[in-house]
Coordinates of C-alpha atoms in Angstrom, one line a residue:
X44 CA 120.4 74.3 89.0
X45 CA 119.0 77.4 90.4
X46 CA 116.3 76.5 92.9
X47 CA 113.6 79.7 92.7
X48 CA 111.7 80.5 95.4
X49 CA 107.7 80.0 95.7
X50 CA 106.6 83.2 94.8
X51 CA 104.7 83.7 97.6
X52 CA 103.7 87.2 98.5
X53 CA 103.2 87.9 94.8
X54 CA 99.9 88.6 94.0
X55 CA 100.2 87.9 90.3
X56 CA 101.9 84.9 90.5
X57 CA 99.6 83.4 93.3
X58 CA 96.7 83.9 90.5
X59 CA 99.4 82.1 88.0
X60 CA 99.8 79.3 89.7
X61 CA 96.5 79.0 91.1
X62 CA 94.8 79.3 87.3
X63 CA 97.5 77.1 86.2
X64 CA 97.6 74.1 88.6
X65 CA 95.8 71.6 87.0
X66 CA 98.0 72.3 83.7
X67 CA 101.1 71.8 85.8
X68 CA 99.9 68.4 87.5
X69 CA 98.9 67.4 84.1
X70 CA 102.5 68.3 82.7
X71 CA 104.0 66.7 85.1
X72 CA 102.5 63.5 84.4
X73 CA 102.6 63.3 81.0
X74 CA 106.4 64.1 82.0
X75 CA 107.0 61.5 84.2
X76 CA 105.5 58.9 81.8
X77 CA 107.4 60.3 78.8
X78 CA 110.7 60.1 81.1
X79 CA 109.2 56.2 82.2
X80 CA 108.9 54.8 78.3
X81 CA 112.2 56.6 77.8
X82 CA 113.9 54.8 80.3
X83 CA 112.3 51.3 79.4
X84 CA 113.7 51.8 75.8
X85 CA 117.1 52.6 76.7
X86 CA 117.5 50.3 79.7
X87 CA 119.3 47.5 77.6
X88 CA 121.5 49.5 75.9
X89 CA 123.1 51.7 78.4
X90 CA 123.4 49.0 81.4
X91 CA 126.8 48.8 81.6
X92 CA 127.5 52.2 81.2
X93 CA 124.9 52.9 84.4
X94 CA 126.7 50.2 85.8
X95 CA 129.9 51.6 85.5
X96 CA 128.4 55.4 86.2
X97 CA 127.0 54.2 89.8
X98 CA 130.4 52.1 90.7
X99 CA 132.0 55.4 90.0
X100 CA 129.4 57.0 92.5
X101 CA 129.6 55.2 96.0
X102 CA 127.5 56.6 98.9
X103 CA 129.6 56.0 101.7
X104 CA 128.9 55.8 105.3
X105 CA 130.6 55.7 109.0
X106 CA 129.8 51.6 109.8
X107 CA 132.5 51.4 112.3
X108 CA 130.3 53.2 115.2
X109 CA 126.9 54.5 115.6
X110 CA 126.1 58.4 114.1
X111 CA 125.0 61.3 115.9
X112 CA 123.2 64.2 114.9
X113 CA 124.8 65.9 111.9
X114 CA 126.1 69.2 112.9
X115 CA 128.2 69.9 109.4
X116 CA 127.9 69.3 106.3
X117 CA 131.0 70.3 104.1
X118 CA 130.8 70.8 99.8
X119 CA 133.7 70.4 97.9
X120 CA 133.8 71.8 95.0
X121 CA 137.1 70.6 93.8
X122 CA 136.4 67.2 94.3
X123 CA 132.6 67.3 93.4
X124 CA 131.7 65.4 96.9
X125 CA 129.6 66.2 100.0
X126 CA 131.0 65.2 103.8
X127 CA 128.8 65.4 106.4
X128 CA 129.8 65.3 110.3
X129 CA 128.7 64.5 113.5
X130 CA 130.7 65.7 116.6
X131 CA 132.8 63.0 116.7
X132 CA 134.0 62.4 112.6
X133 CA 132.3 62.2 109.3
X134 CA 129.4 60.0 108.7
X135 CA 128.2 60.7 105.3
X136 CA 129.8 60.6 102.5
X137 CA 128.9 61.1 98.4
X138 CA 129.5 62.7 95.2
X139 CA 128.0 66.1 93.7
X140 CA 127.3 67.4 90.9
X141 CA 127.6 71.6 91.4
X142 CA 126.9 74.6 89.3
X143 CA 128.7 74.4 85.3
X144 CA 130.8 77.2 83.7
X145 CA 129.1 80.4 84.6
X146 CA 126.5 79.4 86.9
X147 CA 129.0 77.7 89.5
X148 CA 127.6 77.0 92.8
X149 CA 129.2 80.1 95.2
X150 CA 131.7 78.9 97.8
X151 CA 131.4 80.4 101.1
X152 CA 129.2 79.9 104.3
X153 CA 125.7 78.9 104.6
X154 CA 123.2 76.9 106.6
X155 CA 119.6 74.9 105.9
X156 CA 116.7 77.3 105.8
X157 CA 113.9 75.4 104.1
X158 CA 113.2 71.6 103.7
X159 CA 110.8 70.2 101.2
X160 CA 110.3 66.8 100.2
X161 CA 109.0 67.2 96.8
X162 CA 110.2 70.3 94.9
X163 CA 109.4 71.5 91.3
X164 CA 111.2 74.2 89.7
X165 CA 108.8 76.9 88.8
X166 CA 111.3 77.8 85.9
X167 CA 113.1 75.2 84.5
X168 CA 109.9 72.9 83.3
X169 CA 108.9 72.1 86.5
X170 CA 112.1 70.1 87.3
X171 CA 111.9 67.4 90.0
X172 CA 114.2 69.0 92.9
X173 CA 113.3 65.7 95.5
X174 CA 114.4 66.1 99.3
X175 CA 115.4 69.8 98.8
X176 CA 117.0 71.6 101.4
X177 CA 117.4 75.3 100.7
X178 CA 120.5 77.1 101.6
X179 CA 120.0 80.7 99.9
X180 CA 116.6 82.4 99.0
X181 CA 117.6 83.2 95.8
X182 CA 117.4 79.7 94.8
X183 CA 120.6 77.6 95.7
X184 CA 120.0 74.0 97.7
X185 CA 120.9 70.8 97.9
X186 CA 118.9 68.0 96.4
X187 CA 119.1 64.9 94.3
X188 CA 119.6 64.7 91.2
X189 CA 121.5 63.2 87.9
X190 CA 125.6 63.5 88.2
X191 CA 127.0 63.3 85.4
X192 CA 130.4 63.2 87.0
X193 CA 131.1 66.6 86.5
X194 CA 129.8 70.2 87.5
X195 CA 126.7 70.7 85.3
X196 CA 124.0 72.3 87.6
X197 CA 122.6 75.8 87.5
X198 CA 123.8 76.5 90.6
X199 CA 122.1 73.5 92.8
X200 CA 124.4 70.8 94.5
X201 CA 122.9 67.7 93.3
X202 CA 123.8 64.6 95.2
X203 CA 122.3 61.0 94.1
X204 CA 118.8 60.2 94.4
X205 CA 118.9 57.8 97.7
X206 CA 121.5 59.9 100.2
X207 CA 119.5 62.8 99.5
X208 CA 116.4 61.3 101.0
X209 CA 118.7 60.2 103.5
X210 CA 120.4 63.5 104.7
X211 CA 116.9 65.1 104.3
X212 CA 115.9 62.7 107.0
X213 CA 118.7 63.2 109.7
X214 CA 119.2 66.4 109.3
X215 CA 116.9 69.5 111.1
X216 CA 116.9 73.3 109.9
X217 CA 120.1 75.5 110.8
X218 CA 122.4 72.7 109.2
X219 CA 125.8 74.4 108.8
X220 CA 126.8 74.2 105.2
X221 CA 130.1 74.9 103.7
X222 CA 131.0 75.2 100.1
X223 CA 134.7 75.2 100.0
X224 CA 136.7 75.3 97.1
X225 CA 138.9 72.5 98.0
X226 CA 138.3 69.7 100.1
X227 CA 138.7 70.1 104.0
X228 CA 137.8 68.6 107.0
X229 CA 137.2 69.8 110.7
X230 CA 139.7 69.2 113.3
X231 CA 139.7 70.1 116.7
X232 CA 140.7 73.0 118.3
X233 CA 141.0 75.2 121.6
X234 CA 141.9 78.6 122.2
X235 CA 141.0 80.7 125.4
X236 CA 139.4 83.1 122.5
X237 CA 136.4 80.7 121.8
X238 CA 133.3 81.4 123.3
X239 CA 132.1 79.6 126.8
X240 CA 128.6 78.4 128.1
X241 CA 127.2 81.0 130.4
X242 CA 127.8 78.5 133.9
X243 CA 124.3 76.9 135.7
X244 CA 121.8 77.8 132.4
X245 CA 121.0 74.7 132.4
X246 CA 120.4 74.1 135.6
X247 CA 118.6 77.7 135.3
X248 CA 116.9 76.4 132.4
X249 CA 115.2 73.3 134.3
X250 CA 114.6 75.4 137.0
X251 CA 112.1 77.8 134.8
X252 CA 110.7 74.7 133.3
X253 CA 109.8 73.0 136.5
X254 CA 108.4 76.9 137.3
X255 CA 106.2 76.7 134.0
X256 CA 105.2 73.6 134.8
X257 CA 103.5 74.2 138.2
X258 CA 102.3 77.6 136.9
X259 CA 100.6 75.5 134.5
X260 CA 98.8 73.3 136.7
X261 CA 97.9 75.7 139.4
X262 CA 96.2 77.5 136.3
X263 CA 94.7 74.5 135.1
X264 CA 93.0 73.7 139.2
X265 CA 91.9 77.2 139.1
X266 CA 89.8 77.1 136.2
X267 CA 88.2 73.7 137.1
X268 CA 87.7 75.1 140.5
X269 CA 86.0 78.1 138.6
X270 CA 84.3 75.7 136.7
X271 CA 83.0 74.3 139.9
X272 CA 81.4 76.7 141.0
X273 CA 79.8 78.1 138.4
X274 CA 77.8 75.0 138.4
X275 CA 77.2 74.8 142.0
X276 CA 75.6 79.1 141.9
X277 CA 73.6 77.6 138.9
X278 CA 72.5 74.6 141.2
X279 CA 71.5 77.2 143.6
X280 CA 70.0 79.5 141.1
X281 CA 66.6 77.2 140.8
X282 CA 65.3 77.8 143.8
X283 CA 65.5 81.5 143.2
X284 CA 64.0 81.1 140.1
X285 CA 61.0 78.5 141.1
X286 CA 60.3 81.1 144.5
X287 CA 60.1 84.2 142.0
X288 CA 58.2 82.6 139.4
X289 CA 55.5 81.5 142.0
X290 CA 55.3 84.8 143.7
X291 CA 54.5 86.0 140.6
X292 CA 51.8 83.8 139.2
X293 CA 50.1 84.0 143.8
X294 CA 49.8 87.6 142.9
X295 CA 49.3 87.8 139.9
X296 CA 45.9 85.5 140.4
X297 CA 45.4 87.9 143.5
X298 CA 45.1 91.0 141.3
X299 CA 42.7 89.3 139.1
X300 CA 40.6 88.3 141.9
X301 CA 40.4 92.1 143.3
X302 CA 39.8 93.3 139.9
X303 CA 37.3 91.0 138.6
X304 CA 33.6 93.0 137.8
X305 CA 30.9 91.5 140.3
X306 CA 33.3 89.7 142.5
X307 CA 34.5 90.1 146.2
X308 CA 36.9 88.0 147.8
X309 CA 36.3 87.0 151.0
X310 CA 38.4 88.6 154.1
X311 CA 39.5 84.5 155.1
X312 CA 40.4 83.9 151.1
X313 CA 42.4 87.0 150.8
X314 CA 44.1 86.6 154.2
X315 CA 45.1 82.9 153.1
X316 CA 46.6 84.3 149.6
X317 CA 48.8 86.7 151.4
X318 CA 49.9 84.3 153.9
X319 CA 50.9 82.1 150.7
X320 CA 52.7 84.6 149.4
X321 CA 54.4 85.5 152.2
X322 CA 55.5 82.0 152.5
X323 CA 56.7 81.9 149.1
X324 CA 59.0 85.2 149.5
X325 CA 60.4 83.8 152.6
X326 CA 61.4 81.1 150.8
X327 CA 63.0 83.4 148.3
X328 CA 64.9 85.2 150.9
X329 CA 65.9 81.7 151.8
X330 CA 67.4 80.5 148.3
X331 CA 68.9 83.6 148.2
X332 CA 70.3 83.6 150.8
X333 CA 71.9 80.1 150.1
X334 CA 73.2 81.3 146.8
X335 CA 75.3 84.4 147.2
X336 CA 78.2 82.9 148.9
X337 CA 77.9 80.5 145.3
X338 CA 77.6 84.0 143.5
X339 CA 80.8 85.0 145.8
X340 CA 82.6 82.0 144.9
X341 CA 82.2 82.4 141.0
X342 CA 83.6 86.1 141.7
X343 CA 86.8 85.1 144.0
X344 CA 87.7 81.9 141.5
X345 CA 87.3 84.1 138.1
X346 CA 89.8 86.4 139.5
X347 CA 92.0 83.5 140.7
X348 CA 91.8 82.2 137.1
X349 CA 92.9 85.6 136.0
X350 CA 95.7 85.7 138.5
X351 CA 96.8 82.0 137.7
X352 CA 96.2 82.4 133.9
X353 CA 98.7 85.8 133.8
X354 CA 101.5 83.8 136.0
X355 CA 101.4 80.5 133.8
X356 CA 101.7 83.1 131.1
X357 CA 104.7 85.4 132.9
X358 CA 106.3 81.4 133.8
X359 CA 106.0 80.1 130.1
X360 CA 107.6 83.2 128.9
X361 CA 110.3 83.0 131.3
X362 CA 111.0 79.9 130.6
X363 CA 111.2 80.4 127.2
X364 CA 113.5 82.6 126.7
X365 CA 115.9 81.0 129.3
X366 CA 115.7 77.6 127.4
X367 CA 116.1 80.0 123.5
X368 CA 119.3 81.1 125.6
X369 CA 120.3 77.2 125.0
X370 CA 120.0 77.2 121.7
X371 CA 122.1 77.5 118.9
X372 CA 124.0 81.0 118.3
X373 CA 125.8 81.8 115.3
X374 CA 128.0 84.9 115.8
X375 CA 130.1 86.5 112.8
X376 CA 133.3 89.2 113.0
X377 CA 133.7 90.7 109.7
X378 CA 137.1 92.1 109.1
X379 CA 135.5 94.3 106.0
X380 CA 133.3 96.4 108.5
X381 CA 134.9 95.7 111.7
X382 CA 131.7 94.5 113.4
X383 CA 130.6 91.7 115.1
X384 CA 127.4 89.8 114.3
X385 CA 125.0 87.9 116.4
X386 CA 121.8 85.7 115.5
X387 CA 120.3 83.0 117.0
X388 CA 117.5 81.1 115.3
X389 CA 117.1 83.0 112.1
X390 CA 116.7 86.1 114.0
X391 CA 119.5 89.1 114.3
X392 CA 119.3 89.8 118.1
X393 CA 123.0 91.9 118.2
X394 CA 125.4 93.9 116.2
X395 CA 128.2 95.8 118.1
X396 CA 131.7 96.9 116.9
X397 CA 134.9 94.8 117.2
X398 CA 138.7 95.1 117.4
X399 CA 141.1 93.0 115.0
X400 CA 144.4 93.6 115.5
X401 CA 146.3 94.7 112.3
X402 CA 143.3 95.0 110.2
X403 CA 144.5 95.8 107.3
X404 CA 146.2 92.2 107.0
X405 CA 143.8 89.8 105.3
X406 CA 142.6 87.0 108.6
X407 CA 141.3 84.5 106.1
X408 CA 137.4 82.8 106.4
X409 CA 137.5 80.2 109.4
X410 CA 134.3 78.7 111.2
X411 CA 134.5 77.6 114.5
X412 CA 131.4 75.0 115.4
X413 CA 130.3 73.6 119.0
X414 CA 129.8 70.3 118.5
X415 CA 129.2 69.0 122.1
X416 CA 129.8 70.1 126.2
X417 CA 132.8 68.9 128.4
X418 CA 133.6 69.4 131.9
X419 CA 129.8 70.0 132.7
X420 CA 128.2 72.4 131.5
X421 CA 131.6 75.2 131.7
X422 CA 133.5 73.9 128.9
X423 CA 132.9 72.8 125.2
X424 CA 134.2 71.3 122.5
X425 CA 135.3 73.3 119.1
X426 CA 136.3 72.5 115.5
X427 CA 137.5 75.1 113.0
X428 CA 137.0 74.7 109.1
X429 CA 138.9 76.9 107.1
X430 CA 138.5 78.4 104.1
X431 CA 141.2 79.5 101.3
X432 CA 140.1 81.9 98.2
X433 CA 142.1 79.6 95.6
X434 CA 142.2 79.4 92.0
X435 CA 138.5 80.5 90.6
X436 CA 137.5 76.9 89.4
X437 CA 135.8 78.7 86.7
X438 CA 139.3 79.3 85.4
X439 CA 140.4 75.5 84.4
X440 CA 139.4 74.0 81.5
X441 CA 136.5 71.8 81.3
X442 CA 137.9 68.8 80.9
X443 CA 140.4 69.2 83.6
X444 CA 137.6 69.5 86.2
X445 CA 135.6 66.4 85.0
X446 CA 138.8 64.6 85.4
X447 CA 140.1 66.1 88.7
X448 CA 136.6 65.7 90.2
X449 CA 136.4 61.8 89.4
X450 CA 140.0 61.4 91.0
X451 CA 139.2 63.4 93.9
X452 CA 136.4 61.6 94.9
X453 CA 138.9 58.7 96.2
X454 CA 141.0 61.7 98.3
X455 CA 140.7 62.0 101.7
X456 CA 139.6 65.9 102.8
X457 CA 142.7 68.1 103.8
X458 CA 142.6 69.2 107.5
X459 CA 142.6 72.4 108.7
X460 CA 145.6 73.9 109.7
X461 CA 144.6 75.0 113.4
X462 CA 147.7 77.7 113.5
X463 CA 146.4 79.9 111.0
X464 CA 143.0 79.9 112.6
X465 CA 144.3 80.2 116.1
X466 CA 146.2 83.2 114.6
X467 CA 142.8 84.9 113.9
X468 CA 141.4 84.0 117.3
X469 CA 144.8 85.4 118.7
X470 CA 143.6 89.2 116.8
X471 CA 140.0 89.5 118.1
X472 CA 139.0 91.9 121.0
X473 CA 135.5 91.3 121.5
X474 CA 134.3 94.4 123.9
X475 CA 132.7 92.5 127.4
X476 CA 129.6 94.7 127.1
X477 CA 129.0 92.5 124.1
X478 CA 130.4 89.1 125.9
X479 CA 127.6 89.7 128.0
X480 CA 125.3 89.8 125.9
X481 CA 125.7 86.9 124.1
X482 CA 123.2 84.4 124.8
X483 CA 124.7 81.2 126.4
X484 CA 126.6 79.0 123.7
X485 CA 125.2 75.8 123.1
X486 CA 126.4 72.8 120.6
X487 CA 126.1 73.6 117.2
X488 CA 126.4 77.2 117.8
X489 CA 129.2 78.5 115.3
X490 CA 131.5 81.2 115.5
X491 CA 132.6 82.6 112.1
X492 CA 135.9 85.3 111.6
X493 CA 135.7 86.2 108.0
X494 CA 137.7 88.4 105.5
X495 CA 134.2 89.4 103.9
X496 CA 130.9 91.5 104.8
X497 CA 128.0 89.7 105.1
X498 CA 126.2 88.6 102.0
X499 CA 122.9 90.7 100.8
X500 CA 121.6 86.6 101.1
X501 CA 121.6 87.2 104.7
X502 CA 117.9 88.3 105.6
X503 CA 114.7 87.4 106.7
X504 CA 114.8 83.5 107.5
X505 CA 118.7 82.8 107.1
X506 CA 121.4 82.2 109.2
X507 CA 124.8 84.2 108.6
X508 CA 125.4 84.2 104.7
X509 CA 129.0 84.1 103.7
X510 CA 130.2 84.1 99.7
X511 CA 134.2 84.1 99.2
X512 CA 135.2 86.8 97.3
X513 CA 137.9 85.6 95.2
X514 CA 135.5 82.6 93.8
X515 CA 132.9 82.8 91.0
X516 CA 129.5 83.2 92.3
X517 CA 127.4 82.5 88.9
X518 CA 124.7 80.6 90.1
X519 CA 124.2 82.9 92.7
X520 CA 125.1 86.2 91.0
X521 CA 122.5 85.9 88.0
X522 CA 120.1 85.7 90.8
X523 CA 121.4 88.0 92.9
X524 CA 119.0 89.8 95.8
X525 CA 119.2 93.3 96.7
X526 CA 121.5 94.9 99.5
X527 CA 121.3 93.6 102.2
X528 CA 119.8 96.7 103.6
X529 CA 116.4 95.8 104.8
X530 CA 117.3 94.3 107.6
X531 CA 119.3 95.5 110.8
X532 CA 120.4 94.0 114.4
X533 CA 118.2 95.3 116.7
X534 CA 116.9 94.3 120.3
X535 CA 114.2 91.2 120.0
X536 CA 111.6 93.1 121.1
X537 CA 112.5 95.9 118.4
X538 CA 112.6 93.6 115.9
X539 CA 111.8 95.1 112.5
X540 CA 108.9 94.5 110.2
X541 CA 110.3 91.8 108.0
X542 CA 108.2 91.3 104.6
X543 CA 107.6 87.9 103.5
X544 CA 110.9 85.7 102.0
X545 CA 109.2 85.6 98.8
X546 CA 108.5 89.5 98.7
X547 CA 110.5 92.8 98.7
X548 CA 114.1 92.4 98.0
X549 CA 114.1 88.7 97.3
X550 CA 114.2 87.5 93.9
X551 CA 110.6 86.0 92.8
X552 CA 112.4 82.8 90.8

């Protein structure tokens, strides 16, 4: 099934939804109770065929040692069953149900880019999408759902009801996805061609932290120190205050004295009120003197708060970018343009031009993931997926797929064949200008060497987008988003301005 997006960044349909959202809450539970009385009169009479329906549809697990983070999770279409891996093996395993005839669910390369719990389909009735995770903006995720046993989505890749709440639990945005026409698993590889951890950035890393960190609290003394005195030159301020205020009201009375009709002060009287007030702005010269170096003080520690405040800033920043350097980085060669790709958390930070040797020989789709670091921090570990173009699936006949997806669930994924994609390593030149450049690889950074260009579905808020050529891309195609010309790889801090994933070119489903 197609999975739209929100709509957000549509005027009209924010007022839509908005008017309509009691009428939709109200649908949906007159829905869900109509679908509850259903069930409850069919119950008796189809419990052997659900019986027989979920023996066919085992979720499957790794019991034999404990899972790790999933870094993979691999689609096949062929055999209507999603794998998903952790560095060391698969440790999730269950059946799909992908796109039908026409709408079939495009195989290629893709990765998580939204996650919502509860989904409706703003198209299809409102349709219960539960533990959706989005791979394409134009409406393609995962989710559960009913399997019939065959292909019968609009596009969607529904897996059952409880391993979807599952995966949506273990799994974290940036998920590697592949849709492959067959079924294949990851195997290991090395090649001097794959990419390397830049040496000591984590060590660099920790350093910057530990940097942030004591920028941080030299900040934080500062402003109480600040803080302190401030209230000490207020302290100090009432005796100012009290020694004005009674110079004022002594002369004050003295004036009135002078002024008032029939009366004369007496030399004595008047000497005595002067005296007073002298006293009084001796005093004031006292507390005054007592509270500028308090005045000082507030000066001197605003300024430090200023200074500390701009270096916890400079420190944060610093170490922010060293530690983004330790993140994931996806990085895609495209044989079609000849360039080489670079993003790193949704965000294109390089493009640069790249040598393949005998280009005008196809090099096949292979993707190269990190799944963890060896030797320290110098060295990592790789596996390769690749992908073949095949025979469309769209062109066998119906029948033939229902039954070759219920066989298939019971056979073991094909491994890659590490020749053909060390053969593709072997015809990349990457220029060292752009080596350079590349931020530090970390695990679950992928490198990708692709036949195709990149997809117009690689935008604002994806990873590298990937759709095989030779397959049929229904489900994606009737949904299909412009060009992919809004976007470009520029320097992070030349970024363009990117309009909303629900906006511009992306399709408003």
């Amino acid at each position: 099934m197609i999975l739209p997006s929100t709509g957000r960044g549509r005027p009209d349909l924010m007022r839509f939804r908005f008017v309509n959202s009691k009428c939709r809450k109200t649908r949906r539970r007159l829905a869900h109770l109509a679908i509850a009385g259903l069930t409850t009169l069919i119950a008796a009479g189809d419990y052997v065929a659900a019986s027989e329906r979920r023996s066919e549809r085992p979720v499957e697990s790794i019991e034999s040692r404990p899972p790790g983070e999933p870094i993979l999770a691999i689609v096949s279409l062929q055999n209507q069953r999603i794998t998903v891996y952790d560095a060391n093996g698969w440790i999730l395993r269950a059946p799909v149900s992908s796109g039908q005839k026409g709408r079939e669910t495009p195989a290629g390369v893709f990765s998580v880019i939204q996650k919502e719990a509860d989904h409706y389909s703003n198209i299809y009735d409102d349709a219960f999408m539960p533990h959706m995770q989005r791979i394409t903006w134009s409406g393609i995720a995962l989710h559960g759902g009913q399997l019939p046993g065959y292909p019968a989505s609009h596009g969607c890749v529904r897996m059952p009801f409880d391993f979807a709440a599952r995966l949506f639990d273990v799994t974290r945005m940036g998920l590697r996805v592949i849709v492959a026409p067959t079924d294949v698993a990851p195997v290991e590889i090395t090649h001097p061609g794959l990419l390397r951890p830049k040496p000591g950035a984590g060590a660099l890393a920790a350093a910057r932290t530990a940097e942030a960190d004591e920028a941080s609290r030299k900040a934080d003394q500062a402003k109480r120190t600040a803080g302190m005195a401030f209230r000490e030159s207020v302290q100090a301020m009432v005796p100012v205050r009290v020694a004005e205020n009674q110079i004022r009201r002594a002369e004050a009375q003295l004036a009135a004295a002078e002024t008032a009709p029939g009366s004369a002060i007496p030399t004595e009287a008047r000497e005595q009120a002067a005296a007073g007030i002298a006293e009084l702005q001796a005093q004031l010269a006292a507390a005054k003197a007592e509270l500028q170096p308090k005045l000082d003080a507030v000066t001197t520690t605003r300024a430090a708060v200023v200074v500390a405040e701009a270096e916890r800033i400079a420190a944060a920043e610093a170490a922010r970018q060293v530690t983004r350097e330790l993140e994931p980085v996806s990085v895609l060669i495209s044989r079609k343009t000849q360039r080489l790709y670079v993003r790193q958390g949704f965000e294109p930070i390089l493009e640069s031009p790249v040598t393949i040797r005998d280009a005008d020989r196809p090099i096949g789709t292979h993707i190269f993931t990190a799944m963890d670091r060896i030797g320290g921090e110098t060295n990592m570990r790789w596996s390769v997926v690749s992908l073949e173009g095949g025979r469309p699936h769209g062109d066998v006949p119906e029948s033939q797929r229902r039954a070759r997806g219920a066989h298939g669930r019971d056979v073991e994924p094909t491994l890659t064949d590490t020749d053909s994609a060390k053969g593709a390593l072997d015809r990349i030149v990457i220029p060292q200008d752009a080596l350079d450049r590349i931020a530090g690889i970390a695990p679950r950074s992928s490198l990708i060497i692709t036949d195709e260009a990149l997809s117009a579905e690689t935008g604002k808020g994806t990873d590298f987008v990937v759709l095989l050529s030779g397959q049929p891309q229904g489900g994606i195609k009737i949904r299909r988003r412009n060009p992919a010309a809004e976007f470009s790889y520029a320097p992070r801090d030349r970024l363009p301005d990117w309009r909303s994933p629900s906006a511009g070119p992306y399709s408003i489903w």
